[in-house]
Each structure stands twice: as structure tokens, then as C-alpha cells.
Coordinates of C-alpha atoms and ligand atoms in Angstrom, one line a residue:
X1 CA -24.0 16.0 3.4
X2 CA -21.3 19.1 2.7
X3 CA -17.6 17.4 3.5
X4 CA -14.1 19.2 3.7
X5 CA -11.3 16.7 3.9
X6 CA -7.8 18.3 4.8
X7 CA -5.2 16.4 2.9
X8 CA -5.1 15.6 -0.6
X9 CA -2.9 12.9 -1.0
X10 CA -3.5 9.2 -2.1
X11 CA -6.5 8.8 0.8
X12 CA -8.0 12.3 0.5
X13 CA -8.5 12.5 -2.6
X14 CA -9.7 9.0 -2.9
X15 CA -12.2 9.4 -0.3
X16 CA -12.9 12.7 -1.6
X17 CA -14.0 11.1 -4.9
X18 CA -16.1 8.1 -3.7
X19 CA -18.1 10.5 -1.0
X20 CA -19.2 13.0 -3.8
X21 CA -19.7 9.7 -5.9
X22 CA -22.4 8.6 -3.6
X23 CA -23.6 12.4 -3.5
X24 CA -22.8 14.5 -0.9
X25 CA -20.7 17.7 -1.6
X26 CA -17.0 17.1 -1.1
X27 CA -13.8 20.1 -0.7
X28 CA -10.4 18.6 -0.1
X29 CA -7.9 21.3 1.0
X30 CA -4.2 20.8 0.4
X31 CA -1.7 23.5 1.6
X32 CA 0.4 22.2 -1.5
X33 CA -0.1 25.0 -3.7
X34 CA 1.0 23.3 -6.9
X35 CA -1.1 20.0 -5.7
X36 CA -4.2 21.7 -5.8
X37 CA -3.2 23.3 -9.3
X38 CA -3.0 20.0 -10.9
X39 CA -6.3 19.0 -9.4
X40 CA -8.3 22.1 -10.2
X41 CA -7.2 21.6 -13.8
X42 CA -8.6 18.0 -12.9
X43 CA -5.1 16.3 -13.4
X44 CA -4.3 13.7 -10.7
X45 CA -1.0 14.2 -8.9
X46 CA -1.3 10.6 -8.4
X47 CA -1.5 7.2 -10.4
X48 CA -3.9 5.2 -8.9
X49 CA -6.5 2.4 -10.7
X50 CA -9.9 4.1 -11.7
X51 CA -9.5 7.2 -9.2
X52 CA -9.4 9.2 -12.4
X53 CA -12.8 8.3 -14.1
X54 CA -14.7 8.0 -10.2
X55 CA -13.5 11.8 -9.8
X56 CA -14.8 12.6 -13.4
X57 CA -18.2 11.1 -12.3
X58 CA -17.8 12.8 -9.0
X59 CA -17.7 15.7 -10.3
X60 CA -21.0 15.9 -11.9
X61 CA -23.2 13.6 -8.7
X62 CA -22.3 15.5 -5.4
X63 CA -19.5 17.9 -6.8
X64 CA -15.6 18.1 -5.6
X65 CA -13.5 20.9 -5.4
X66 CA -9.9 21.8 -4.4
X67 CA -8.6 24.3 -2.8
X68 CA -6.0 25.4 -0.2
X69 CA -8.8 27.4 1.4
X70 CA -9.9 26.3 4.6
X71 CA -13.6 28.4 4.0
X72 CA -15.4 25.2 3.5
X73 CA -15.1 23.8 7.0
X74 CA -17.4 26.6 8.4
X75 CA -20.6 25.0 6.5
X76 CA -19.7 21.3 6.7
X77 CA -21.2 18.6 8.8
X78 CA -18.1 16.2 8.6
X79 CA -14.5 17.2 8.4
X80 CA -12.2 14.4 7.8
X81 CA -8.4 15.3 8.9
X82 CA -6.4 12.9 6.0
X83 CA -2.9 14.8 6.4
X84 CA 0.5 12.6 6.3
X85 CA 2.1 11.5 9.7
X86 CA 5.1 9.8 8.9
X87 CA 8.1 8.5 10.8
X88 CA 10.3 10.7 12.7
X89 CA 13.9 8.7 12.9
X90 CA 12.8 7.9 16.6
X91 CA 10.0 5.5 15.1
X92 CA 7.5 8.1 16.5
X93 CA 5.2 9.4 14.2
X94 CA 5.3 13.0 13.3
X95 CA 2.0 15.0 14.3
X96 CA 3.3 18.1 12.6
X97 CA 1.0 17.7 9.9
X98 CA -2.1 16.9 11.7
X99 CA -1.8 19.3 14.6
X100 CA -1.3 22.4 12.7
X101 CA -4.6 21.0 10.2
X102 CA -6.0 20.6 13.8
X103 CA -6.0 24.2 14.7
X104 CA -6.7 25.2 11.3
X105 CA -9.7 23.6 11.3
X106 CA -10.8 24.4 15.3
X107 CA -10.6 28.3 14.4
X108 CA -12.8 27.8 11.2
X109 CA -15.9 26.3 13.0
X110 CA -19.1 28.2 13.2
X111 CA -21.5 27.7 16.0
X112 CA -23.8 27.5 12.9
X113 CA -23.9 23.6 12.9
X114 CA -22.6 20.7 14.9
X115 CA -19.3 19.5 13.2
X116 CA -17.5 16.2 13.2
X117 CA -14.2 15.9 13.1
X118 CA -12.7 12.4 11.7
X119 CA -9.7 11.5 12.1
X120 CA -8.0 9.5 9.3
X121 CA -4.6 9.6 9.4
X122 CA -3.4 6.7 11.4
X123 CA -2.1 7.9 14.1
X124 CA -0.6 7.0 17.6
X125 CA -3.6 6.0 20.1
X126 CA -4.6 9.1 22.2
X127 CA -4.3 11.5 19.4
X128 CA -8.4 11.8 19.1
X129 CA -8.0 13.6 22.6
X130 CA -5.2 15.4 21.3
X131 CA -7.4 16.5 18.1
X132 CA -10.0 17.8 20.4
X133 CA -7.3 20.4 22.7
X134 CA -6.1 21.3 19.1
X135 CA -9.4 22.2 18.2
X136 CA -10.2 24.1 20.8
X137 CA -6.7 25.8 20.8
X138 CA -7.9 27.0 17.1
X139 CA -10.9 28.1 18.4
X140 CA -9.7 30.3 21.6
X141 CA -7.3 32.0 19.0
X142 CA -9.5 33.3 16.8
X143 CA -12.8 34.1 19.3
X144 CA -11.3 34.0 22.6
X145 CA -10.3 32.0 25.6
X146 CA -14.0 31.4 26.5
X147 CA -15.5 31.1 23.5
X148 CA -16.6 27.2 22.1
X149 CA -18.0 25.8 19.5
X150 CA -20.7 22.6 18.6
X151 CA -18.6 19.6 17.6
X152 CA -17.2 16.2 18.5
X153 CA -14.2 13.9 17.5
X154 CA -14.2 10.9 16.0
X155 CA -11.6 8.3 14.2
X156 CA -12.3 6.5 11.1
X157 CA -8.8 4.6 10.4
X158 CA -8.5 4.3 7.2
X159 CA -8.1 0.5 4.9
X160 CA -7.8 1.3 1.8
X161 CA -4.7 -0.5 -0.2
X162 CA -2.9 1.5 -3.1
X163 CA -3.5 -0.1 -6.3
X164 CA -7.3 -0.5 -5.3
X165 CA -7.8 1.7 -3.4
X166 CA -10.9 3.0 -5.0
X167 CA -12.8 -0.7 -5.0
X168 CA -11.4 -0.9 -1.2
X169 CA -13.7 2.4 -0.6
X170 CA -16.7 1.4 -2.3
X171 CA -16.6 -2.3 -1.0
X172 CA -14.9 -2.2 2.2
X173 CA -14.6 -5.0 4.6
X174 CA -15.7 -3.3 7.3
X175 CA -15.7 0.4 8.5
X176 CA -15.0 0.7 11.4
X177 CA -15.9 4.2 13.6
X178 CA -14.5 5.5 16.9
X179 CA -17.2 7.7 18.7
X180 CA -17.4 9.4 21.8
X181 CA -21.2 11.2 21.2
X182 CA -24.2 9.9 19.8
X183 CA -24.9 13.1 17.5
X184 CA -21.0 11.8 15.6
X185 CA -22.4 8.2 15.4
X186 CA -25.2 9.4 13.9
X187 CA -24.1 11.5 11.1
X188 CA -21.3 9.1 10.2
X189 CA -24.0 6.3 9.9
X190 CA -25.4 8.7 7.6
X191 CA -22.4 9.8 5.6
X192 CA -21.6 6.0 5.2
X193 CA -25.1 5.1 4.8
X194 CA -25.1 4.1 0.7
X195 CA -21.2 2.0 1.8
X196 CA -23.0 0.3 4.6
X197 CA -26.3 -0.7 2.6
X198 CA -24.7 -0.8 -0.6
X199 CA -27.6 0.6 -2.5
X200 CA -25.7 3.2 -4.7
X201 CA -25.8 2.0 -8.4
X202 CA -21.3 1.1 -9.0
X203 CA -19.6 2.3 -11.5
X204 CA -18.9 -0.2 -14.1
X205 CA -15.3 -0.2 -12.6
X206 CA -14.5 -1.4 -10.5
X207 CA -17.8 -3.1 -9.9
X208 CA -19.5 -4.3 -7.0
X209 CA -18.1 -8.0 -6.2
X210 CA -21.2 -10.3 -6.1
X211 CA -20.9 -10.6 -2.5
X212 CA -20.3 -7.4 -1.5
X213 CA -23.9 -6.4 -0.4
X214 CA -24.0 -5.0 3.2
X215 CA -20.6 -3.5 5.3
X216 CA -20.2 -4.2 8.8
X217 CA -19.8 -1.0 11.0
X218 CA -17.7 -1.8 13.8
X219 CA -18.4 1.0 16.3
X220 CA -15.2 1.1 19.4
X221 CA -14.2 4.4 21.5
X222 CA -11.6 6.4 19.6
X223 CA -8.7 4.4 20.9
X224 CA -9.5 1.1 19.8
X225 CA -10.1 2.5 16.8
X226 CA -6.7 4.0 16.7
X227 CA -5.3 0.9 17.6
X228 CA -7.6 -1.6 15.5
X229 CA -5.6 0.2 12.6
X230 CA -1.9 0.0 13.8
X231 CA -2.9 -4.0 15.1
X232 CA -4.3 -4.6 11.5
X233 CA -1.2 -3.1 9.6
X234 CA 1.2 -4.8 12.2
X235 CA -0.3 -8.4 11.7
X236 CA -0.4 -7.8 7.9
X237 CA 3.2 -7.1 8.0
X238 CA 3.6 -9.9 10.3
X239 CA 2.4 -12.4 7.7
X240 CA 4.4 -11.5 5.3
X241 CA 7.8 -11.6 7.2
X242 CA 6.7 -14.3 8.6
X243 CA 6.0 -16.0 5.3
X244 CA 9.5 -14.5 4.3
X245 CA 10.8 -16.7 7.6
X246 CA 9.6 -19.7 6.5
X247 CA 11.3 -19.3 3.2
X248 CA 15.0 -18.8 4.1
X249 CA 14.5 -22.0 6.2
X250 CA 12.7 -23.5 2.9
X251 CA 16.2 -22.8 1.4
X252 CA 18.4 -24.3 3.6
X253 CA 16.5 -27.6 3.8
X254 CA 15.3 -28.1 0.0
X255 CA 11.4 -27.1 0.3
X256 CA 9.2 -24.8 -1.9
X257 CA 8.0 -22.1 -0.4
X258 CA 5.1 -21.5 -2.8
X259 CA 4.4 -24.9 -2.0
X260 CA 4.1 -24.6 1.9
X261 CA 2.2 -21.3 1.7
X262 CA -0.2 -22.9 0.0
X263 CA -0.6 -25.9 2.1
X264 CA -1.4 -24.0 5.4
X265 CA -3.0 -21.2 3.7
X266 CA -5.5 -23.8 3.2
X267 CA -6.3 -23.6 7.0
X268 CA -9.0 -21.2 7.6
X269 CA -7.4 -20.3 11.0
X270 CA -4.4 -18.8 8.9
X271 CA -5.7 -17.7 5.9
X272 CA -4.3 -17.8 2.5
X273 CA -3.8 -14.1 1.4
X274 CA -0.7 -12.2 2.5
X275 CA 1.8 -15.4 2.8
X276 CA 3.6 -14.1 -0.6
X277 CA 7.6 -14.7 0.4
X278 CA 9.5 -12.1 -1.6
X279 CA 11.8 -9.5 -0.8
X280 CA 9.4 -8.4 1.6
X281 CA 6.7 -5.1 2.1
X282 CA 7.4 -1.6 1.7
X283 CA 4.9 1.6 1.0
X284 CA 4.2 4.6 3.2
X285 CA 2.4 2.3 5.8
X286 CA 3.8 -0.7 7.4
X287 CA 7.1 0.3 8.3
X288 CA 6.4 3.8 9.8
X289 CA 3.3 2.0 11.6
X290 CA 5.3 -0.5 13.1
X291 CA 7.6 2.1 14.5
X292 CA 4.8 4.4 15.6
X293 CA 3.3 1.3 17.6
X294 CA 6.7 0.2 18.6
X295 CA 7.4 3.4 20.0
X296 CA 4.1 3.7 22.1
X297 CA 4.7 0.3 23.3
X298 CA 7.9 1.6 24.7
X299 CA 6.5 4.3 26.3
X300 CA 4.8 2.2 28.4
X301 CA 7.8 0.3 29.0
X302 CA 6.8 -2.5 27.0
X303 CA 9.2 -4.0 24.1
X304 CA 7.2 -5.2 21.2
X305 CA 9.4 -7.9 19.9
X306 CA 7.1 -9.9 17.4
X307 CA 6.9 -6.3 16.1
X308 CA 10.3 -5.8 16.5
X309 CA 11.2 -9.5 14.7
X310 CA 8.7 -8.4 11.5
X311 CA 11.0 -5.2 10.7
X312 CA 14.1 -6.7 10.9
X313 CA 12.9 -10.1 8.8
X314 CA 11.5 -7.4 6.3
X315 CA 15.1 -5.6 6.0
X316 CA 17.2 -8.6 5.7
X317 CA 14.8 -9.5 2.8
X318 CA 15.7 -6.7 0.3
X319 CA 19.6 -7.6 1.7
X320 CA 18.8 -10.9 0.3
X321 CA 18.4 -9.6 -3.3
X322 CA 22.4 -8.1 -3.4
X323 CA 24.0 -11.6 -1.5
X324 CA 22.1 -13.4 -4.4
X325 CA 23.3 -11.0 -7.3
X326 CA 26.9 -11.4 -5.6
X327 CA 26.9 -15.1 -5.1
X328 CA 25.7 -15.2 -8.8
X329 CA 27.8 -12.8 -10.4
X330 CA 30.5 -12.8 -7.8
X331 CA 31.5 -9.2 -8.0
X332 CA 29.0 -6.5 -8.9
X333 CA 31.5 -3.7 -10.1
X334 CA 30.7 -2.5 -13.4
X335 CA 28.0 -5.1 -13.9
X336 CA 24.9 -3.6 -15.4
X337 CA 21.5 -5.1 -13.6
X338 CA 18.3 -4.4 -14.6
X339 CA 15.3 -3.7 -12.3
X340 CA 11.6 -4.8 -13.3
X341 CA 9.3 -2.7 -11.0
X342 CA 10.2 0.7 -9.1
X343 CA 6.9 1.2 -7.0
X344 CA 6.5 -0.9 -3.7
X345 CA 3.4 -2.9 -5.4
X346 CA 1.8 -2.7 -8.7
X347 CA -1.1 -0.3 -9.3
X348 CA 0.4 2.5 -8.0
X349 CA 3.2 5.0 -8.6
X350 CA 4.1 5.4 -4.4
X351 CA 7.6 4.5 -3.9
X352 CA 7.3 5.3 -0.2
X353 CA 9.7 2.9 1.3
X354 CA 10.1 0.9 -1.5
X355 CA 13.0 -1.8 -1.8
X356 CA 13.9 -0.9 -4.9
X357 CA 15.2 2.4 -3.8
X358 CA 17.1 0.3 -1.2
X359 CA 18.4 -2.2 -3.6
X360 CA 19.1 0.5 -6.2
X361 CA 21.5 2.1 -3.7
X362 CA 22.8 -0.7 -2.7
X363 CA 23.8 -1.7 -6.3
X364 CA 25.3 1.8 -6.8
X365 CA 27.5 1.5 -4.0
X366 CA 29.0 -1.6 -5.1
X367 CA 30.2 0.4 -8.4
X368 CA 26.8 -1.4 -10.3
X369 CA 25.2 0.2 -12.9
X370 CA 21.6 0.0 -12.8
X371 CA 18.5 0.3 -14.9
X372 CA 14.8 0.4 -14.9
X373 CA 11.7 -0.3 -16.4
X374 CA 8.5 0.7 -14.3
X375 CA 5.1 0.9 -16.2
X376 CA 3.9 3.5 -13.9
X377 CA 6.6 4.4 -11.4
X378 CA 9.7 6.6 -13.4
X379 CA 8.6 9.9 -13.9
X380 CA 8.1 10.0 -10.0
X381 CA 11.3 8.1 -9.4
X382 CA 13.3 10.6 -11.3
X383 CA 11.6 13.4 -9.4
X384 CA 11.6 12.2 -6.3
X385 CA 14.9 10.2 -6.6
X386 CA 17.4 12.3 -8.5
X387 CA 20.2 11.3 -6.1
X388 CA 20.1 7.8 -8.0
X389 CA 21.7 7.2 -11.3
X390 CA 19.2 5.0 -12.9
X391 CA 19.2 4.5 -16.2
X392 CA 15.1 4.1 -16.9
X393 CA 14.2 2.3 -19.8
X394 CA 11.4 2.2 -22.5
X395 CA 10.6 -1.3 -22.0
X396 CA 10.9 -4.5 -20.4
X397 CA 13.6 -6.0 -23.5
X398 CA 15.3 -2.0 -23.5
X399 CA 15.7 -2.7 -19.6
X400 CA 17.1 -6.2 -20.0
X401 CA 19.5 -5.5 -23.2
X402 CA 23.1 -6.1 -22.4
X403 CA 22.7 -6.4 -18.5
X404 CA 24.5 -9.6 -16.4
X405 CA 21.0 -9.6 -14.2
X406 CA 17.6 -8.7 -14.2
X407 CA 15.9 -8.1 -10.3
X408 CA 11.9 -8.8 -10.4
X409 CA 10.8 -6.2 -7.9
X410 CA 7.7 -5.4 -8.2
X411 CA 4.6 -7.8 -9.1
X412 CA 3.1 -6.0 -12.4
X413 CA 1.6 -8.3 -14.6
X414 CA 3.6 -6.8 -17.3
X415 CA 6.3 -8.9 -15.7
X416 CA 4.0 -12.2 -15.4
X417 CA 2.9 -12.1 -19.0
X418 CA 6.9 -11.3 -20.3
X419 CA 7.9 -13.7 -23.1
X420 CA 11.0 -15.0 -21.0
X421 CA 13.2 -16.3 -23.8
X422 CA 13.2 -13.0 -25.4
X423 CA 14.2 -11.8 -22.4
X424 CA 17.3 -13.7 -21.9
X425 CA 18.4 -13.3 -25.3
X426 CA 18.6 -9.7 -25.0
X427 CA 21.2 -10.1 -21.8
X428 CA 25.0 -10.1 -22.0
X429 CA 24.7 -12.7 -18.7
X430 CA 21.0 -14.3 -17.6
X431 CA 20.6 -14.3 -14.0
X432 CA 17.4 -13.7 -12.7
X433 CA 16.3 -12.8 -9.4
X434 CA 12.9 -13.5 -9.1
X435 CA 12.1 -11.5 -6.0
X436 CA 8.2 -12.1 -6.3
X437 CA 8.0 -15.9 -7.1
X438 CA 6.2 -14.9 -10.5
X439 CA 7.6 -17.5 -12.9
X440 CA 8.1 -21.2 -12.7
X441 CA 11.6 -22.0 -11.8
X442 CA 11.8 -25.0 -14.5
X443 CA 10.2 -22.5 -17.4
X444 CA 12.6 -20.0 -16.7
X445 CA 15.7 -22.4 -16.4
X446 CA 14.1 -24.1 -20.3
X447 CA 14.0 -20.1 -21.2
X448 CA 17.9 -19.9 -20.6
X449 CA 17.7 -18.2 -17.1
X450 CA 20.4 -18.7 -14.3
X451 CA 17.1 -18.8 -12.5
X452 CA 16.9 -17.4 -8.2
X453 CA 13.8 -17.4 -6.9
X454 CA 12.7 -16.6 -2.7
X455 CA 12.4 -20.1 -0.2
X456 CA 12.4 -22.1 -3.6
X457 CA 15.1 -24.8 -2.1
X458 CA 13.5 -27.4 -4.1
X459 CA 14.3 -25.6 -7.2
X460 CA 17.7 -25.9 -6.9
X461 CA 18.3 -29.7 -6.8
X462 CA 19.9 -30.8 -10.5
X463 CA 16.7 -32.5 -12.5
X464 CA 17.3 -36.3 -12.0
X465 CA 18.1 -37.9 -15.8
X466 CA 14.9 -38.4 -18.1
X467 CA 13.9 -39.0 -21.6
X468 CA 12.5 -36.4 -24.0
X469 CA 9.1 -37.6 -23.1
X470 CA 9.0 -36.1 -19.7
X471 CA 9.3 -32.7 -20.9
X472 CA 6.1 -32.7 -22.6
X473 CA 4.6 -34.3 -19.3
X474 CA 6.3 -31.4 -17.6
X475 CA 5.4 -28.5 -19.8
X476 CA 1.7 -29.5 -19.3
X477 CA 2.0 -30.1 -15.1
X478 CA 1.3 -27.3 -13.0
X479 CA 4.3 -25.0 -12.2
X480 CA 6.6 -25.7 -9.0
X481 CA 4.9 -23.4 -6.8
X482 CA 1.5 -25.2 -7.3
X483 CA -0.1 -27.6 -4.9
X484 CA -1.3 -31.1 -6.4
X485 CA -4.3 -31.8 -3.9
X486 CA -7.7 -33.5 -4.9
X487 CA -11.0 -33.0 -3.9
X488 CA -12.9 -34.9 -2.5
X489 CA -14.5 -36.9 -6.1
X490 CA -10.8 -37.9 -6.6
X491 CA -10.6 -35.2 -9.7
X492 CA -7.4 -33.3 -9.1
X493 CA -7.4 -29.8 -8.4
X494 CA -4.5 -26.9 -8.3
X495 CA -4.0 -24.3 -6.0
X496 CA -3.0 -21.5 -7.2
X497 CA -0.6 -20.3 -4.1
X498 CA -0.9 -16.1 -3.2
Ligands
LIG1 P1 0.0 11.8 1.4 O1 1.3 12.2 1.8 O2 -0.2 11.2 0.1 O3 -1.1 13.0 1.5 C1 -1.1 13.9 2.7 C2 -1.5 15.3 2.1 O4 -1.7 16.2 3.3 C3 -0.4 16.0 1.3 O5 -0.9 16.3 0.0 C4 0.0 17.2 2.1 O6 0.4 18.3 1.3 C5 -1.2 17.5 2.9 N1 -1.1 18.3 4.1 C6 -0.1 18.2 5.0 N2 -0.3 19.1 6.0 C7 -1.5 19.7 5.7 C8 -2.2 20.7 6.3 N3 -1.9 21.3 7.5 N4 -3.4 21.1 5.8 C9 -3.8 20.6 4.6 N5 -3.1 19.6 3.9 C10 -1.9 19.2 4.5 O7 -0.6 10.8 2.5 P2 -1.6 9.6 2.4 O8 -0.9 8.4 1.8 O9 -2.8 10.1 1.8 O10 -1.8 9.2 3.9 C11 -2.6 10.1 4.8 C12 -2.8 9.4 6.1 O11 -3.6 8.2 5.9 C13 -1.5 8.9 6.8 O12 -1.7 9.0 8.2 C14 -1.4 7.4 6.4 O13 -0.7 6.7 7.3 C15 -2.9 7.0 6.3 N6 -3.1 5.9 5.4 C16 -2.6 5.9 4.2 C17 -2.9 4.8 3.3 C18 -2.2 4.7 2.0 O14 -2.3 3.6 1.4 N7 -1.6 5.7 1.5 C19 -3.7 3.8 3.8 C20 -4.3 3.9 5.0 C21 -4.0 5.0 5.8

């Protein structure tokens, strides 16, 4: 099928890539001039895992192109509107973006074919019949008030995570389509036809999980489908702050978070993915989601307060981060700290709402100096960012030589894997914040660390005496945040919490 997809940021261009994968013939349109010159030159403006080699193949199966043209939408069958719409400081989301696409696209639509329009961008529920006056606004203005043209509206929220964002649009979990006419069911089955069935041969990566081998479609009017997306993204958020709930309380009374996670996580009512305590979410979703929802919540008059509770739990988390450094260091004037991880999660260089910008300007204010090591995320933090003096750093030791503190923000497994005495030897003081629970609080204690984790109260209880023996008995046990349960033989098994 011939596709146009206005917007080519992290979801066009990904969905841009998988659709001319399977074979049909994709144009993303970007009204960022310089955008579109990277990609034409087949650069990504983006880092995200595999996207570059999927566009390479795409490029010789259905064919992609990039433009700031909007001449493509005339012949194509599907139009997918992927344009930002972030927060305005009210909560609500902007529309800017997606109405002026809107009219853009309405007055380029031919009577040649039936169009669909899709609607990606998440957006605040009613905006498909907003899409459709914006359409037809576009269309009066270029042939006149009477004039119309073949097409419907339809939603398609969008799933995808960063950092996998590619396997999540290959292999989703579900797609899930809002439709209002049987001719847009039908030629979105289509399009999605090779996703639903999965019969397209995978690249080798990412590769098709074993038991990936039909999708479900969920099929809903356009505003459940605009609300399925902002309830998902509000109960993932939830989960998390809620997980980040249980661990301050873990603190105060002595228990392991890691440890509690993973014994209710067990319950298949709850689930085990998404309970990760830490200095909480960030990224260009959740938090403007949960004020666009909370805002047209309140237009009805209706106050949202679980939704309400999640943002504020998710704030005081990256708080958190400078009352430890302080407690630890007392003052943080002209203390140098180091930051592992810039970008809100690994995989990807988005630092959208990220906490480390938070807790970097936090640090500055309190007359800190601070310095970074990012595997993927400097060269857009110093862009984007120039109002932070950041020192960035070469490597994980340059980052952690001479500083009083080093701040885990970010889960790369760069971090994980780090060789942790090296680490502390390279610091003038060796307090580490742990803000992702990556390392075992004993290891890093035998490593030299004044070790902090998040909801680890256990942690901090003095080792009761033992003999030299124990050590070895310890070394080989599983680390604190690990569950000792047994199945049902009697042979022991560890769960691996997160
Ligand atoms: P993005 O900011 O990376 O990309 C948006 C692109 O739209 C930009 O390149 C911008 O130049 C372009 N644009 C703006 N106005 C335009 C116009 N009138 N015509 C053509 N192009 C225009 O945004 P994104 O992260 O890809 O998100 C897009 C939408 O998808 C948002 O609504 C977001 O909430 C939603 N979403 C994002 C993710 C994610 O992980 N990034 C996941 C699910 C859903």
C-alpha cells in the first residue's frame, strides 16, 4: 500500500521503517528542514536500537523517502498523523502540531482514492472528531466551501517503548485500531496484515520471539482508542510510583524492596514487570500523558487523584537522589558528583523529561560541580542542554575520577557490568547512589562503596559478627535483592526481581 506519515521523529520514522520493511511504499514528511537533510543523506537524527539497519533494509523492500513535501498524501491510501503533542504548562496537551498537519493534509487529498487518516499521536480523547473538521477545513481552503473529498478517520495509539522500539513494532502485543467506517477497518487490516499474521520473514535483529506468532487487533470507536492509550501509559506510570511507594516505607521499617517486588510480582493479578523502585520514570510520555488525562478529567469536573498521587510520588523520587547526596556528604558545595546515565532509560538518546536534567540542576544550584558519562546520550545533552555546566566524560572511571559521589541514573548495562572496585579507587570520596537498584548492596559495600540504594532498608542494618568463612558462603548466595523460593521438587530457585 503507498503510506505518507507526517512526523519524523522517534515513532514516524520507526513506523516508517517497519511498514516499508514489510513492503508497502512509505514517505514520512517533517517540516524540520535540517531533519529531513540528515535522513535523505540516510543519517538518523535519532539513536535508537536496530532502527538504523531496518531502514537500510527498508529501503530496498517497499522503499522510504523523506521529504518536507506534503505531494505524497494525494496518492496514498493511509496517512498516519505521528506529529509531537506535548504539554502546555496547564497539563493540556498542545494540538498545535497536529492541527496545522491536519489541514495540511485535508487540502492535499484527491478524490482519486479513498484516504485514511490515522491518528498516532496520543492525543486527548475527542481529537479524532477534531481531525476530521481539520480536514475538511484543509479541504474547503484549497477547493471551496462545498467541495469534499473520500476519506475517513481513524486512531491507531501508538506502543512502542524507546530502546525497542523497533522489536515493539514488529512484535506488538496487540494493535489496537479505532474505526468509525468499514472501508478504514478494512484497509488497516490490510496494512497490518504481515504484523497481525506474522508471516513476514524478521530480520535477524531483532528476531521474532518464539511466541510471537499471531497479534491481537483490538478494534474500539476512536475514543476508546484514544483513551485505551492515555489508561495504558497512566497505569504504567502508576506501577512504578507505586512500586517507588512501597520503597520509602521499605526504608523506614528495614525491608528490601527488590525483595517485596519480587514476592508479589509473583502474583499473576499484579504482574512482575514495571515494579522497578528507583528514582522514578521520565521520557516524552508519562508525564505529559498524565497531565493531558488529568486535565480532561477536570474538564468534566472530575479530579483524578490516583493520577494525581503517581506524579507527585514520581517527583519526590528524583528529590530523593539530592536529600541522600546531602545526608551523605552533608554539604554539596564545591563537591564534584558524577552522573552514570543522562537519557531517561537505556537504548535511547531521548532525554525528554529525564531526571537527570532535574538532578543535574539541582546539583548546580547547590554550588555542585557535576559530571557525566552517557554511552549514547551527550552529544544531544550538550545540544539540547547548553544551560547546564556538565562536565561529560570519556568513560565510566574518567566520570568517577576525583568525585565525592557517583549518581546511577540510568540503567545501561555498561553500569551493571562496571568493575566496582576500580571504580571507587578512582574517587576522592565513595558514595554511591544507586538510583536503579543495579548492584548488590553487600558487593558494593566489599568494593569500598558508602553504598545508597532505593527502599533497600535492610541494607542498612550493620552485618552481625561472622568468621571469614561466611564470606565465601556470601560471595556465592544470591544478591540482596534476590528472592530464595523453591519449587515445588524442593530444588531452590532464584528470582531474578525486575
Ligand atoms: P518527536 O518530537 O520525536 O517527533 C515529532 C515530529 O513531528 C518532529 O520531527 C516535528 O518536526 C514533526 N512535526 C511537527 N509538526 C509537524 C507538521 N505540521 N508537519 C510535519 N511534521 C511536523 O515525537 P515522537 O516521540 O515521535 O512522538 C510523536 C507522538 O507519538 C506524540 O504524540 C507522542 O506522545 C506519541 N508517542 C510517542 C512515543 C515515544 O516513545 N516517543 C510512544 C508512543 C506514542
Amino acid at each position: 500500500m503507498r503510506v505518507t506519515i507526517i512526523g519524523a521523529g522517534y515513532v514516524g520514522i520507526t513506523t516508517g521503517a517497519c511498514l516499508s520493511y514489510l513492503g508497502h511504499r512509505v514517505t514520512c514528511v517533517d517540516t524540520d528542514a535540517a531533519k529531513v537533510e540528515t535522513l535523505q543523506r540516510g543519517e538518523l537524527p535519532i539513536y535508537e536500537n536496530h532502527l538504523r539497519e531496518l531502514l537500510h533494509l527498508a529501503r530496498v523492500r517497499g522503499g522510504i523517502d523523506f521529504t518536507t513535501e506534503f505531494e505524497s498524501v494525494a496518492e496514498s491510501d493511509v496517512i498516519f498523523l505521528a506529529v509531537g503533542t506535548p504539554s502546555r504548562p496547564t497539563g493540556e496537551a498542545d494540538l498545535s502540531f497536529l492541527e496545522s498537519a491536519a489541514r495540511r493534509v485535508g487540502s492535499s487529498l484527491t478524490r482519486e482514492r479513498h484516504h485514511v487518516i490515522v491518528n498516532k499521536s496520543t492525543v486527548p480523547i475527542g481529537t479524532g472528531n477534531l481531525v476530521q473538521s481539520l480536514l475538511n477545513e484543509g479541504i474547503h481552503a484549497r477547493h471551496g466551501q462545498n467541495s469534499s473529498m473520500p476519506f475517513s478517520v481513524a486512531s491507531n495509539p501508538e506502543f512502542l517503548r524507546e530502546g525497542s522500539a523497533v522489536f515493539d513494532s514488529l512484535y506488538p502485543e496487540r494493535i489496537v485500531l479505532g474505526v468509525e467506517s468499514g472501508t478504514a477497518m478494512e484497509m488497516l487490516r490490510e496494512l497490518y496484515r504481515p504484523i497481525l499474521e506474522q508471516r513476514f520473514e524478521a530480520p535477524s535483529l531483532p528476531a521474532r520471539p518464539e511466541d510471537c506468532r499471531e497479534v491481537p487487533l483490538i478494534v474500539t470507536s476512536l475514543s476508546s482508542a484514544e483513551m485505551i492509550k492515555y489508561a495504558a501509559n497512566a497505569f504504567l506510570a502508576m506501577k512504578i510510583s507505586f512500586a517507588n511507594e512501597a520503597a520509602n516505607i521499605c526504608e523506614k521499617v528495614g525491608a528490601d524492596v527488590t525483595q517485596v517486588m519480587a514476592g508479589i510480582g509473583l502474583d499473576s493479578r499484579i504482574g512482575a514487570r514495571f515494579l522497578n523502585a528507583g528514582i522514578g520514570w521520565g521520557g516524552s510520555c508519562f508525564g505529559k500523558d498524565l497531565r493531558s488525562l488529568l486535565h480532561t478529567a477536570g474538564e468534566y469536573g472530575y479530579r483524578a487523584q490516583l493520577l494525581e498521587a503517581s506524579l507527585a510520588v514520581n517527583q519526590a523520587q528524583r528529590q530523593m537522589v539530592i536529600h541522600k547526596l546531602q545526608e551523605k556528604l552533608y554539604t554539596l558545595k564545591g563537591r564534584s558528583i558524577a552522573l552514570f546515565g543522562l537519557a531517561f532509560k537505556p537504548g535511547t538518546d531521548d532525554l525528554r523529561d529525564a531526571p537527570s536534567l532535574q538532578i543535574a540542576e539541582e546539583l548546580l544550584k547547590r554550588g555542585a560541580r557535576v559530571r557525566a558519562y552517557d554511552p549514547v546520550a551527550m552529544p544531544a545533552c550538550r545540544q539540547q542542554h547548553p544551560e547546564l555546566n556538565i562536565q561529560y566524560c570519556n568513560s565510566i572511571l574518567d566520570a568517577a575520577s576525583g568525585t565525592h559521589a557517583v549518581v546511577v541514573v540510568t540503567e545501561w548495562t555498561e553500569f551493571a557490568a562496571m568493575d566496582l572496585e576500580k571504580v571507587a579507587q578512582a574517587m576522592a570520596d565513595r558514595v554511591l547512589i544507586d538510583g536503579r537498584n543495579l548492584f548488590d548492596p553487600e558487593l558494593a559495600r566489599k568494593a569500598g562503596f558508602d553504598y545508597s540504594g532505593v527502599g533497600r532498608g535492610s541494607s542498612r542494618r550493620r552485618p552481625v559478627e561472622h568468621d571469614a568463612s561466611d564470606d565465601a558462603a556470601a560471595a556465592n548466595s544470591a544478591p540482596a535483592g534476590d528472592v530464595q523460593t523453591t519449587v515445588p521438587n524442593g530444588a531452590p530457585l532464584t528470582m531474578v526481581p525486575g
